[in-house]
């Protein structure tokens, strides 16, 4: 052991390592000469950034990395009056989220005046960090730069002690948090855990699992029967006026694990719509279409997002399935929720898919389906289309007119039906199927598609 007075030896019966994780700083040309580049791990780092702002009065700030910390810092720097640019190597902000859900956060950032570069990395620094060169050749002026491109386990001491490590240098532990060295345990952001839904090794650098691991390892050492059951990775972030939260697996992870899945999107108010202040939540549920296993969920909105993701995270931990979600009895009064909560509604929508009441198409399927001869039928009212925009190559028959105009539809043709959020298009789908038509319902409908593919929307009113 070492302190300000020197070094000394400390004996132990059981040793717990909790070194945490440190910011990852990729080797970048010119970085060592830069005098305005910071990372963020602890309060002294915050103090250093604050002191720099107060002393140097920077005008332009660049955040490299659009994860949770990067976006929170972008907001805070913007609040301090800086002109903020965010650079993200991935194709989207918040890489743990699926593309269409991250698009809501992108829209919020742009609305608040944040400049975004996605799908491009910072390649070099020049002029002592005052200029950032992107890999596409573009040059950005930056008075202050925050590197926020992820973390790596602080495992050097463990490695020196002969403790086995694994992916990204994470410390390997068993189900009791014991390392490869007897009587030495490890917890927190430095260890490799099991993704509970797949059983795969992963690293989840979140405060909640780390804190719970501390209690669990103490119980283990005290002789209680406790085991590390793994984590599902439940997280949340506020970005200006929008909240984004997720739990479990996203579509990329499900595909990588070759798991059969479906997803549904619902839009619902966070409390009774007639009560003042109701805000929209967009909730995505990922599940197994054969047995209803819940794989994950993502949500965005201004209010009530945390509650819904917490409920679904609890359902995953409790091994509930989608047909249990409509049966959840959640608190209701108009200021707090709806008689049918968004979680209940997500369960209903998923059950409709499993039970064959609805065949869905995703937003990313639409172009291919249309190219293969499917016709897009938009059942919104004409004034909605005029106000919000038209979908590409869409036929319009408002839902209220559909039953009397079913004869206009070709029974030899296949249709994708859409409305604003998906409710009316589900009704239209049922009508059309009962009339012998081949129909898919566009999941999330216009609202989701226009967020994911804004460039494809035909604006009638500017």
Short mmCIF file of C-alpha atoms in Angstrom, two decimals:
data_model
loop_
_atom_site.label_atom_id
_atom_site.label_comp_id
_atom_site.label_asym_id
_atom_site.label_seq_id
_atom_site.Cartn_x
_atom_site.Cartn_y
_atom_site.Cartn_z
CA UNK A 1 0.00 0.00 0.00
CA UNK A 2 1.11 3.57 -0.62
CA UNK A 3 0.05 6.90 0.86
CA UNK A 4 1.57 10.35 1.29
CA UNK A 5 3.80 9.10 4.08
CA UNK A 6 5.26 6.20 2.12
CA UNK A 7 4.57 2.53 1.52
CA UNK A 8 3.49 -0.17 3.95
CA UNK A 9 2.26 -3.76 3.97
CA UNK A 10 -1.36 -4.59 4.80
CA UNK A 11 -2.35 -8.21 5.35
CA UNK A 12 -5.81 -9.56 4.54
CA UNK A 13 -7.99 -12.63 4.76
CA UNK A 14 -10.21 -11.51 1.90
CA UNK A 15 -9.40 -8.72 -0.56
CA UNK A 16 -11.97 -6.86 -2.67
CA UNK A 17 -10.83 -4.96 -5.75
CA UNK A 18 -13.06 -2.16 -7.02
CA UNK A 19 -10.81 -0.03 -9.23
CA UNK A 20 -13.54 1.09 -11.62
CA UNK A 21 -13.01 2.17 -15.20
CA UNK A 22 -11.04 4.99 -16.77
CA UNK A 23 -11.83 7.06 -19.87
CA UNK A 24 -10.55 5.49 -23.06
CA UNK A 25 -8.39 7.87 -25.07
CA UNK A 26 -7.56 6.49 -28.52
CA UNK A 27 -4.11 7.30 -29.91
CA UNK A 28 -4.65 10.39 -32.03
CA UNK A 29 -2.11 12.45 -33.91
CA UNK A 30 -1.40 15.74 -32.16
CA UNK A 31 -3.21 14.78 -28.96
CA UNK A 32 -0.13 14.93 -26.72
CA UNK A 33 0.50 18.53 -27.82
CA UNK A 34 -3.10 19.61 -27.25
CA UNK A 35 -3.64 21.92 -24.28
CA UNK A 36 -7.43 22.10 -24.36
CA UNK A 37 -8.48 18.43 -24.38
CA UNK A 38 -10.14 16.89 -21.33
CA UNK A 39 -11.63 13.60 -20.18
CA UNK A 40 -14.27 13.20 -17.49
CA UNK A 41 -14.24 10.61 -14.73
CA UNK A 42 -14.49 12.34 -11.38
CA UNK A 43 -15.07 15.64 -9.57
CA UNK A 44 -11.47 16.89 -10.05
CA UNK A 45 -11.99 16.47 -13.80
CA UNK A 46 -15.14 18.61 -13.56
CA UNK A 47 -13.22 21.21 -11.58
CA UNK A 48 -10.47 21.29 -14.22
CA UNK A 49 -12.98 21.84 -17.03
CA UNK A 50 -14.80 24.52 -15.04
CA UNK A 51 -11.54 26.32 -14.27
CA UNK A 52 -10.52 26.20 -17.93
CA UNK A 53 -13.85 27.72 -18.98
CA UNK A 54 -13.62 30.48 -16.40
CA UNK A 55 -10.00 31.35 -17.20
CA UNK A 56 -9.89 30.88 -20.98
CA UNK A 57 -13.48 31.89 -21.86
CA UNK A 58 -13.74 29.40 -24.77
CA UNK A 59 -16.38 30.05 -27.43
CA UNK A 60 -16.41 26.74 -29.30
CA UNK A 61 -16.49 23.31 -27.69
CA UNK A 62 -16.28 19.88 -29.29
CA UNK A 63 -17.44 16.67 -27.66
CA UNK A 64 -15.95 13.55 -29.23
CA UNK A 65 -18.34 10.70 -28.48
CA UNK A 66 -22.14 10.78 -28.34
CA UNK A 67 -22.76 8.33 -25.52
CA UNK A 68 -24.46 9.19 -22.24
CA UNK A 69 -21.63 11.27 -20.77
CA UNK A 70 -20.83 12.95 -24.07
CA UNK A 71 -24.39 14.15 -24.60
CA UNK A 72 -24.78 15.25 -20.98
CA UNK A 73 -21.60 17.30 -21.34
CA UNK A 74 -22.78 18.73 -24.66
CA UNK A 75 -25.89 20.00 -22.91
CA UNK A 76 -23.94 21.45 -19.99
CA UNK A 77 -21.41 23.19 -22.22
CA UNK A 78 -24.27 24.60 -24.28
CA UNK A 79 -25.90 25.84 -21.07
CA UNK A 80 -22.62 27.60 -20.23
CA UNK A 81 -23.00 29.52 -23.48
CA UNK A 82 -20.55 27.63 -25.70
CA UNK A 83 -21.16 26.75 -29.33
CA UNK A 84 -21.10 22.94 -29.16
CA UNK A 85 -20.26 20.35 -31.81
CA UNK A 86 -20.60 16.60 -31.21
CA UNK A 87 -18.55 14.10 -33.23
CA UNK A 88 -19.54 10.41 -33.15
CA UNK A 89 -17.81 7.63 -35.06
CA UNK A 90 -20.96 5.43 -35.03
CA UNK A 91 -23.75 6.18 -37.53
CA UNK A 92 -25.96 7.58 -34.74
CA UNK A 93 -25.91 9.17 -31.31
CA UNK A 94 -26.40 6.88 -28.31
CA UNK A 95 -25.08 3.70 -29.97
CA UNK A 96 -26.75 1.39 -27.39
CA UNK A 97 -30.13 2.48 -28.79
CA UNK A 98 -31.64 1.37 -32.06
CA UNK A 99 -31.37 3.83 -34.93
CA UNK A 100 -34.96 5.06 -35.02
CA UNK A 101 -35.08 5.64 -31.26
CA UNK A 102 -31.78 7.53 -31.29
CA UNK A 103 -33.25 9.70 -34.05
CA UNK A 104 -35.50 11.40 -31.48
CA UNK A 105 -32.42 12.41 -29.50
CA UNK A 106 -30.73 13.64 -32.68
CA UNK A 107 -33.74 15.84 -33.41
CA UNK A 108 -33.66 17.25 -29.87
CA UNK A 109 -29.95 18.08 -30.12
CA UNK A 110 -30.38 19.82 -33.46
CA UNK A 111 -33.39 21.75 -32.21
CA UNK A 112 -31.29 23.05 -29.31
CA UNK A 113 -28.54 24.21 -31.67
CA UNK A 114 -25.98 21.41 -31.29
CA UNK A 115 -23.97 20.66 -34.44
CA UNK A 116 -23.72 16.91 -35.09
CA UNK A 117 -21.28 14.79 -37.06
CA UNK A 118 -22.11 11.08 -37.07
CA UNK A 119 -20.39 8.26 -38.91
CA UNK A 120 -17.06 10.07 -38.80
CA UNK A 121 -14.09 9.95 -36.41
CA UNK A 122 -11.64 12.59 -35.23
CA UNK A 123 -8.35 11.78 -36.95
CA UNK A 124 -5.91 14.38 -35.66
CA UNK A 125 -5.38 17.56 -33.65
CA UNK A 126 -3.46 20.61 -34.84
CA UNK A 127 -2.42 23.93 -33.36
CA UNK A 128 -2.19 22.59 -29.80
CA UNK A 129 -5.74 21.24 -30.02
CA UNK A 130 -7.35 24.35 -31.50
CA UNK A 131 -8.12 22.48 -34.73
CA UNK A 132 -9.64 18.99 -35.03
CA UNK A 133 -9.28 17.16 -38.34
CA UNK A 134 -12.01 14.65 -39.10
CA UNK A 135 -11.35 11.52 -41.14
CA UNK A 136 -13.39 13.01 -44.00
CA UNK A 137 -10.92 15.91 -44.16
CA UNK A 138 -13.15 18.50 -42.53
CA UNK A 139 -11.46 20.83 -40.04
CA UNK A 140 -13.22 22.00 -36.88
CA UNK A 141 -12.14 24.92 -34.72
CA UNK A 142 -12.32 24.00 -31.04
CA UNK A 143 -11.38 26.05 -27.99
CA UNK A 144 -12.25 23.17 -25.66
CA UNK A 145 -12.54 19.46 -26.47
CA UNK A 146 -13.94 16.65 -24.35
CA UNK A 147 -12.93 13.09 -25.19
CA UNK A 148 -15.85 10.83 -24.29
CA UNK A 149 -15.44 7.68 -26.35
CA UNK A 150 -16.02 5.07 -23.69
CA UNK A 151 -14.16 3.54 -20.77
CA UNK A 152 -11.72 0.73 -20.14
CA UNK A 153 -11.34 -1.27 -16.90
CA UNK A 154 -8.68 -0.06 -14.48
CA UNK A 155 -7.20 -3.54 -14.23
CA UNK A 156 -3.44 -2.99 -14.39
CA UNK A 157 -2.90 -3.77 -10.71
CA UNK A 158 -4.92 -6.98 -11.01
CA UNK A 159 -2.88 -8.07 -14.01
CA UNK A 160 0.37 -7.41 -12.13
CA UNK A 161 -0.94 -9.64 -9.34
CA UNK A 162 -1.44 -12.47 -11.82
CA UNK A 163 -5.23 -12.21 -11.87
CA UNK A 164 -6.78 -13.41 -15.12
CA UNK A 165 -8.45 -10.83 -17.34
CA UNK A 166 -10.59 -11.11 -20.45
CA UNK A 167 -12.26 -8.86 -22.99
CA UNK A 168 -10.88 -5.31 -23.03
CA UNK A 169 -8.81 -6.15 -19.97
CA UNK A 170 -11.82 -6.78 -17.75
CA UNK A 171 -11.20 -8.81 -14.60
CA UNK A 172 -12.60 -12.34 -14.79
CA UNK A 173 -14.69 -13.40 -11.79
CA UNK A 174 -16.88 -16.38 -10.98
CA UNK A 175 -20.51 -16.25 -9.85
CA UNK A 176 -19.31 -15.31 -6.36
CA UNK A 177 -17.10 -12.44 -7.65
CA UNK A 178 -13.92 -14.36 -6.81
CA UNK A 179 -11.03 -13.86 -9.21
CA UNK A 180 -8.56 -16.47 -10.41
CA UNK A 181 -6.54 -15.74 -7.25
CA UNK A 182 -8.12 -17.34 -4.15
CA UNK A 183 -9.60 -14.91 -1.60
CA UNK A 184 -9.33 -11.97 -3.98
CA UNK A 185 -12.66 -10.65 -5.23
CA UNK A 186 -13.52 -7.94 -7.74
CA UNK A 187 -16.63 -5.86 -8.42
CA UNK A 188 -17.77 -2.82 -10.36
CA UNK A 189 -16.92 -1.41 -13.76
CA UNK A 190 -13.63 -3.31 -13.94
CA UNK A 191 -15.16 -6.80 -14.05
CA UNK A 192 -16.64 -8.92 -16.81
CA UNK A 193 -20.26 -9.90 -16.15
CA UNK A 194 -22.77 -12.13 -17.89
CA UNK A 195 -25.42 -10.55 -20.08
CA UNK A 196 -28.34 -12.18 -18.31
CA UNK A 197 -30.42 -12.61 -21.47
CA UNK A 198 -27.75 -14.35 -23.55
CA UNK A 199 -25.24 -15.68 -21.04
CA UNK A 200 -22.45 -13.96 -22.95
CA UNK A 201 -19.53 -12.17 -21.34
CA UNK A 202 -19.97 -8.42 -21.46
CA UNK A 203 -18.94 -5.23 -19.69
CA UNK A 204 -21.64 -2.97 -18.27
CA UNK A 205 -20.18 0.16 -16.72
CA UNK A 206 -23.21 1.39 -14.79
CA UNK A 207 -23.48 2.60 -11.19
CA UNK A 208 -26.51 0.52 -10.22
CA UNK A 209 -24.99 -2.93 -10.94
CA UNK A 210 -21.70 -1.85 -9.37
CA UNK A 211 -23.40 -0.79 -6.14
CA UNK A 212 -25.42 -4.00 -5.92
CA UNK A 213 -22.28 -6.03 -6.50
CA UNK A 214 -20.74 -4.38 -3.44
CA UNK A 215 -23.56 -5.64 -1.24
CA UNK A 216 -23.49 -9.09 -2.86
CA UNK A 217 -19.76 -9.67 -2.42
CA UNK A 218 -19.99 -8.56 1.22
CA UNK A 219 -22.74 -11.13 1.74
CA UNK A 220 -20.66 -13.82 0.01
CA UNK A 221 -17.67 -13.13 2.25
CA UNK A 222 -19.96 -13.14 5.30
CA UNK A 223 -21.11 -16.63 4.35
CA UNK A 224 -24.49 -15.93 2.78
CA UNK A 225 -25.60 -17.72 -0.38
CA UNK A 226 -25.44 -15.01 -3.03
CA UNK A 227 -24.62 -15.34 -6.71
CA UNK A 228 -23.93 -12.90 -9.50
CA UNK A 229 -26.85 -13.55 -11.86
CA UNK A 230 -25.61 -11.09 -14.46
CA UNK A 231 -26.95 -7.79 -15.71
CA UNK A 232 -29.36 -6.65 -18.40
CA UNK A 233 -27.98 -3.13 -18.78
CA UNK A 234 -30.76 -0.74 -17.74
CA UNK A 235 -29.79 2.89 -18.36
CA UNK A 236 -31.27 6.36 -18.75
CA UNK A 237 -30.12 9.80 -19.87
CA UNK A 238 -31.68 13.24 -20.09
CA UNK A 239 -30.70 15.31 -23.13
CA UNK A 240 -32.09 18.82 -22.80
CA UNK A 241 -35.89 18.34 -22.60
CA UNK A 242 -35.90 14.71 -23.74
CA UNK A 243 -35.34 11.53 -21.74
CA UNK A 244 -34.10 8.31 -23.33
CA UNK A 245 -33.92 4.99 -21.49
CA UNK A 246 -33.31 1.36 -22.37
CA UNK A 247 -33.11 -2.09 -20.87
CA UNK A 248 -32.04 -5.46 -22.21
CA UNK A 249 -30.96 -6.13 -25.79
CA UNK A 250 -31.26 -3.95 -28.89
CA UNK A 251 -31.84 -5.17 -32.45
CA UNK A 252 -28.13 -5.32 -33.31
CA UNK A 253 -27.42 -7.50 -30.29
CA UNK A 254 -30.37 -9.77 -31.05
CA UNK A 255 -29.24 -10.19 -34.64
CA UNK A 256 -25.65 -10.85 -33.57
CA UNK A 257 -26.90 -13.60 -31.26
CA UNK A 258 -29.13 -15.06 -34.00
CA UNK A 259 -32.22 -14.72 -31.83
CA UNK A 260 -35.66 -14.75 -33.42
CA UNK A 261 -37.35 -11.48 -32.49
CA UNK A 262 -40.04 -8.98 -33.35
CA UNK A 263 -40.42 -5.41 -32.21
CA UNK A 264 -43.38 -3.09 -31.79
CA UNK A 265 -43.54 0.66 -31.21
CA UNK A 266 -46.37 2.40 -29.42
CA UNK A 267 -47.05 6.06 -28.70
CA UNK A 268 -48.91 6.92 -25.54
CA UNK A 269 -49.24 9.79 -23.09
CA UNK A 270 -47.34 9.51 -19.83
CA UNK A 271 -50.54 10.19 -17.91
CA UNK A 272 -54.21 10.64 -18.81
CA UNK A 273 -54.33 12.61 -22.05
CA UNK A 274 -57.12 14.89 -20.82
CA UNK A 275 -55.15 15.91 -17.73
CA UNK A 276 -52.97 19.00 -18.31
CA UNK A 277 -49.32 18.42 -19.15
CA UNK A 278 -49.59 15.00 -20.78
CA UNK A 279 -46.43 14.22 -22.78
CA UNK A 280 -45.93 11.58 -25.46
CA UNK A 281 -43.81 8.51 -24.78
CA UNK A 282 -42.50 6.45 -27.69
CA UNK A 283 -41.96 2.93 -26.38
CA UNK A 284 -40.28 0.09 -28.27
CA UNK A 285 -40.61 -3.50 -27.09
CA UNK A 286 -38.43 -6.35 -28.38
CA UNK A 287 -39.64 -9.91 -27.85
CA UNK A 288 -39.61 -13.50 -29.05
CA UNK A 289 -42.66 -14.00 -31.34
CA UNK A 290 -42.88 -17.69 -30.46
CA UNK A 291 -42.94 -17.72 -26.66
CA UNK A 292 -43.27 -14.03 -25.75
CA UNK A 293 -39.90 -13.73 -23.99
CA UNK A 294 -39.14 -10.06 -23.42
CA UNK A 295 -35.70 -9.22 -24.80
CA UNK A 296 -35.57 -5.49 -24.23
CA UNK A 297 -37.22 -2.10 -24.43
CA UNK A 298 -36.35 1.47 -25.31
CA UNK A 299 -38.32 4.64 -24.68
CA UNK A 300 -38.05 8.35 -25.37
CA UNK A 301 -40.18 11.23 -24.14
CA UNK A 302 -40.22 14.25 -21.90
CA UNK A 303 -41.90 12.63 -18.89
CA UNK A 304 -42.59 9.17 -17.52
CA UNK A 305 -39.89 7.34 -19.46
CA UNK A 306 -38.08 6.06 -16.38
CA UNK A 307 -41.18 4.45 -14.90
CA UNK A 308 -41.96 2.43 -18.02
CA UNK A 309 -38.44 1.15 -18.58
CA UNK A 310 -38.12 0.30 -14.88
CA UNK A 311 -41.32 -1.75 -15.08
CA UNK A 312 -40.14 -3.65 -18.16
CA UNK A 313 -36.69 -4.19 -16.62
CA UNK A 314 -38.45 -5.72 -13.62
CA UNK A 315 -40.52 -7.90 -15.95
CA UNK A 316 -37.35 -9.15 -17.65
CA UNK A 317 -35.69 -9.92 -14.32
CA UNK A 318 -38.85 -11.71 -13.19
CA UNK A 319 -39.04 -13.78 -16.40
CA UNK A 320 -42.45 -12.39 -17.34
CA UNK A 321 -43.56 -12.60 -20.97
CA UNK A 322 -45.38 -10.10 -23.16
CA UNK A 323 -48.78 -11.56 -22.30
CA UNK A 324 -48.10 -10.69 -18.64
CA UNK A 325 -47.64 -7.00 -19.45
CA UNK A 326 -51.35 -6.19 -20.00
CA UNK A 327 -52.08 -7.79 -16.63
CA UNK A 328 -49.68 -5.60 -14.65
CA UNK A 329 -51.59 -3.54 -12.10
CA UNK A 330 -49.87 -0.17 -12.07
CA UNK A 331 -50.86 2.92 -10.12
CA UNK A 332 -53.46 5.07 -11.83
CA UNK A 333 -54.85 8.52 -11.27
CA UNK A 334 -55.03 11.13 -14.05
CA UNK A 335 -51.94 13.10 -12.87
CA UNK A 336 -49.80 9.94 -12.74
CA UNK A 337 -50.78 7.46 -15.43
CA UNK A 338 -53.45 6.09 -17.72
CA UNK A 339 -56.05 3.42 -17.03
CA UNK A 340 -54.16 1.39 -19.61
CA UNK A 341 -50.52 2.27 -19.03
CA UNK A 342 -48.07 2.45 -21.97
CA UNK A 343 -46.56 -0.80 -20.67
CA UNK A 344 -49.99 -2.46 -20.83
CA UNK A 345 -50.47 -1.11 -24.36
CA UNK A 346 -47.08 -2.43 -25.47
CA UNK A 347 -48.11 -5.85 -24.19
CA UNK A 348 -51.36 -5.72 -26.14
CA UNK A 349 -49.54 -4.72 -29.33
CA UNK A 350 -47.01 -7.54 -28.93
CA UNK A 351 -49.79 -10.06 -28.28
CA UNK A 352 -51.53 -8.94 -31.47
CA UNK A 353 -48.39 -9.93 -33.36
CA UNK A 354 -47.90 -13.25 -31.57
CA UNK A 355 -51.55 -14.24 -31.96
CA UNK A 356 -51.65 -13.36 -35.64
CA UNK A 357 -54.04 -10.44 -35.34
CA UNK A 358 -51.49 -8.11 -36.90
CA UNK A 359 -48.70 -8.59 -39.43
CA UNK A 360 -46.23 -5.77 -39.05
CA UNK A 361 -43.63 -4.18 -41.29
CA UNK A 362 -40.82 -2.10 -39.83
CA UNK A 363 -39.83 1.36 -40.98
CA UNK A 364 -36.69 -0.07 -42.61
CA UNK A 365 -38.77 -2.60 -44.57
CA UNK A 366 -40.98 -0.06 -46.33
CA UNK A 367 -38.78 0.83 -49.30
CA UNK A 368 -38.04 -2.81 -50.13
CA UNK A 369 -41.70 -3.78 -49.86
CA UNK A 370 -42.72 -0.95 -52.17
CA UNK A 371 -40.00 -1.94 -54.64
CA UNK A 372 -41.46 -5.46 -54.56
CA UNK A 373 -44.88 -4.19 -55.56
CA UNK A 374 -46.62 -3.54 -52.25
CA UNK A 375 -48.86 -0.45 -52.12
CA UNK A 376 -48.64 1.94 -49.18
CA UNK A 377 -52.10 3.00 -47.96
CA UNK A 378 -52.16 6.05 -45.68
CA UNK A 379 -55.39 6.24 -43.65
CA UNK A 380 -54.72 9.65 -42.10
CA UNK A 381 -57.11 12.50 -42.82
CA UNK A 382 -56.20 14.85 -45.65
CA UNK A 383 -55.57 17.79 -43.31
CA UNK A 384 -53.05 15.70 -41.34
CA UNK A 385 -51.14 14.91 -44.51
CA UNK A 386 -51.21 18.54 -45.55
CA UNK A 387 -49.93 19.67 -42.15
CA UNK A 388 -47.39 16.95 -41.34
CA UNK A 389 -46.33 15.70 -44.76
CA UNK A 390 -47.00 12.82 -47.12
CA UNK A 391 -45.32 9.43 -47.20
CA UNK A 392 -43.57 8.33 -50.40
CA UNK A 393 -45.82 6.92 -53.15
CA UNK A 394 -48.78 6.53 -50.80
CA UNK A 395 -52.44 6.07 -51.65
CA UNK A 396 -54.69 8.01 -49.25
CA UNK A 397 -58.06 6.79 -48.01
CA UNK A 398 -58.99 8.22 -44.59
CA UNK A 399 -59.99 5.57 -42.07
CA UNK A 400 -63.48 7.01 -41.70
CA UNK A 401 -64.05 6.43 -45.43
CA UNK A 402 -62.28 3.09 -45.72
CA UNK A 403 -65.19 0.74 -45.12
CA UNK A 404 -67.28 2.34 -47.86
CA UNK A 405 -64.30 2.47 -50.24
CA UNK A 406 -62.93 -1.04 -49.77
CA UNK A 407 -64.21 -1.85 -53.24
CA UNK A 408 -61.57 0.50 -54.68
CA UNK A 409 -58.79 -1.78 -53.41
CA UNK A 410 -57.45 -4.57 -55.61
CA UNK A 411 -57.64 -7.99 -53.95
CA UNK A 412 -54.73 -9.11 -56.13
CA UNK A 413 -52.59 -6.34 -54.62
CA UNK A 414 -50.70 -6.41 -51.28
CA UNK A 415 -50.93 -3.38 -48.99
CA UNK A 416 -48.92 -1.75 -46.21
CA UNK A 417 -51.23 0.42 -44.13
CA UNK A 418 -50.11 3.43 -42.09
CA UNK A 419 -51.66 6.23 -40.04
CA UNK A 420 -50.01 8.67 -37.63
CA UNK A 421 -49.01 6.39 -34.74
CA UNK A 422 -50.32 2.91 -35.58
CA UNK A 423 -53.71 2.65 -33.88
CA UNK A 424 -55.89 3.60 -36.84
CA UNK A 425 -53.75 1.56 -39.20
CA UNK A 426 -54.35 -1.50 -36.99
CA UNK A 427 -58.10 -0.94 -37.31
CA UNK A 428 -57.68 -0.53 -41.06
CA UNK A 429 -55.59 -3.71 -41.21
CA UNK A 430 -58.34 -5.69 -39.49
CA UNK A 431 -61.00 -4.25 -41.81
CA UNK A 432 -58.99 -5.05 -44.90
CA UNK A 433 -58.08 -8.58 -43.80
CA UNK A 434 -61.72 -9.33 -43.09
CA UNK A 435 -62.38 -8.30 -46.70
CA UNK A 436 -59.81 -10.76 -48.00
CA UNK A 437 -56.93 -8.35 -48.63
CA UNK A 438 -53.25 -9.10 -47.95
CA UNK A 439 -52.11 -6.43 -45.49
CA UNK A 440 -49.19 -5.45 -43.27
CA UNK A 441 -49.36 -2.72 -40.64
CA UNK A 442 -46.44 -0.25 -40.67
CA UNK A 443 -45.21 -0.42 -37.08
CA UNK A 444 -44.98 3.04 -35.54
CA UNK A 445 -46.60 4.45 -38.68
CA UNK A 446 -45.91 7.97 -39.97
CA UNK A 447 -44.63 9.36 -36.66
CA UNK A 448 -41.84 6.81 -36.41
CA UNK A 449 -41.04 6.66 -40.12
CA UNK A 450 -40.79 10.45 -40.43
CA UNK A 451 -38.37 10.54 -37.49
CA UNK A 452 -36.20 7.72 -38.88
CA UNK A 453 -36.39 8.85 -42.53
CA UNK A 454 -37.18 12.59 -42.54
CA UNK A 455 -35.58 12.98 -45.96
CA UNK A 456 -38.29 10.77 -47.49
CA UNK A 457 -41.24 12.84 -46.26
CA UNK A 458 -42.93 15.08 -48.82
CA UNK A 459 -43.62 18.40 -47.12
CA UNK A 460 -46.78 20.03 -48.43
CA UNK A 461 -46.80 22.97 -46.01
CA UNK A 462 -43.45 24.59 -45.27
#
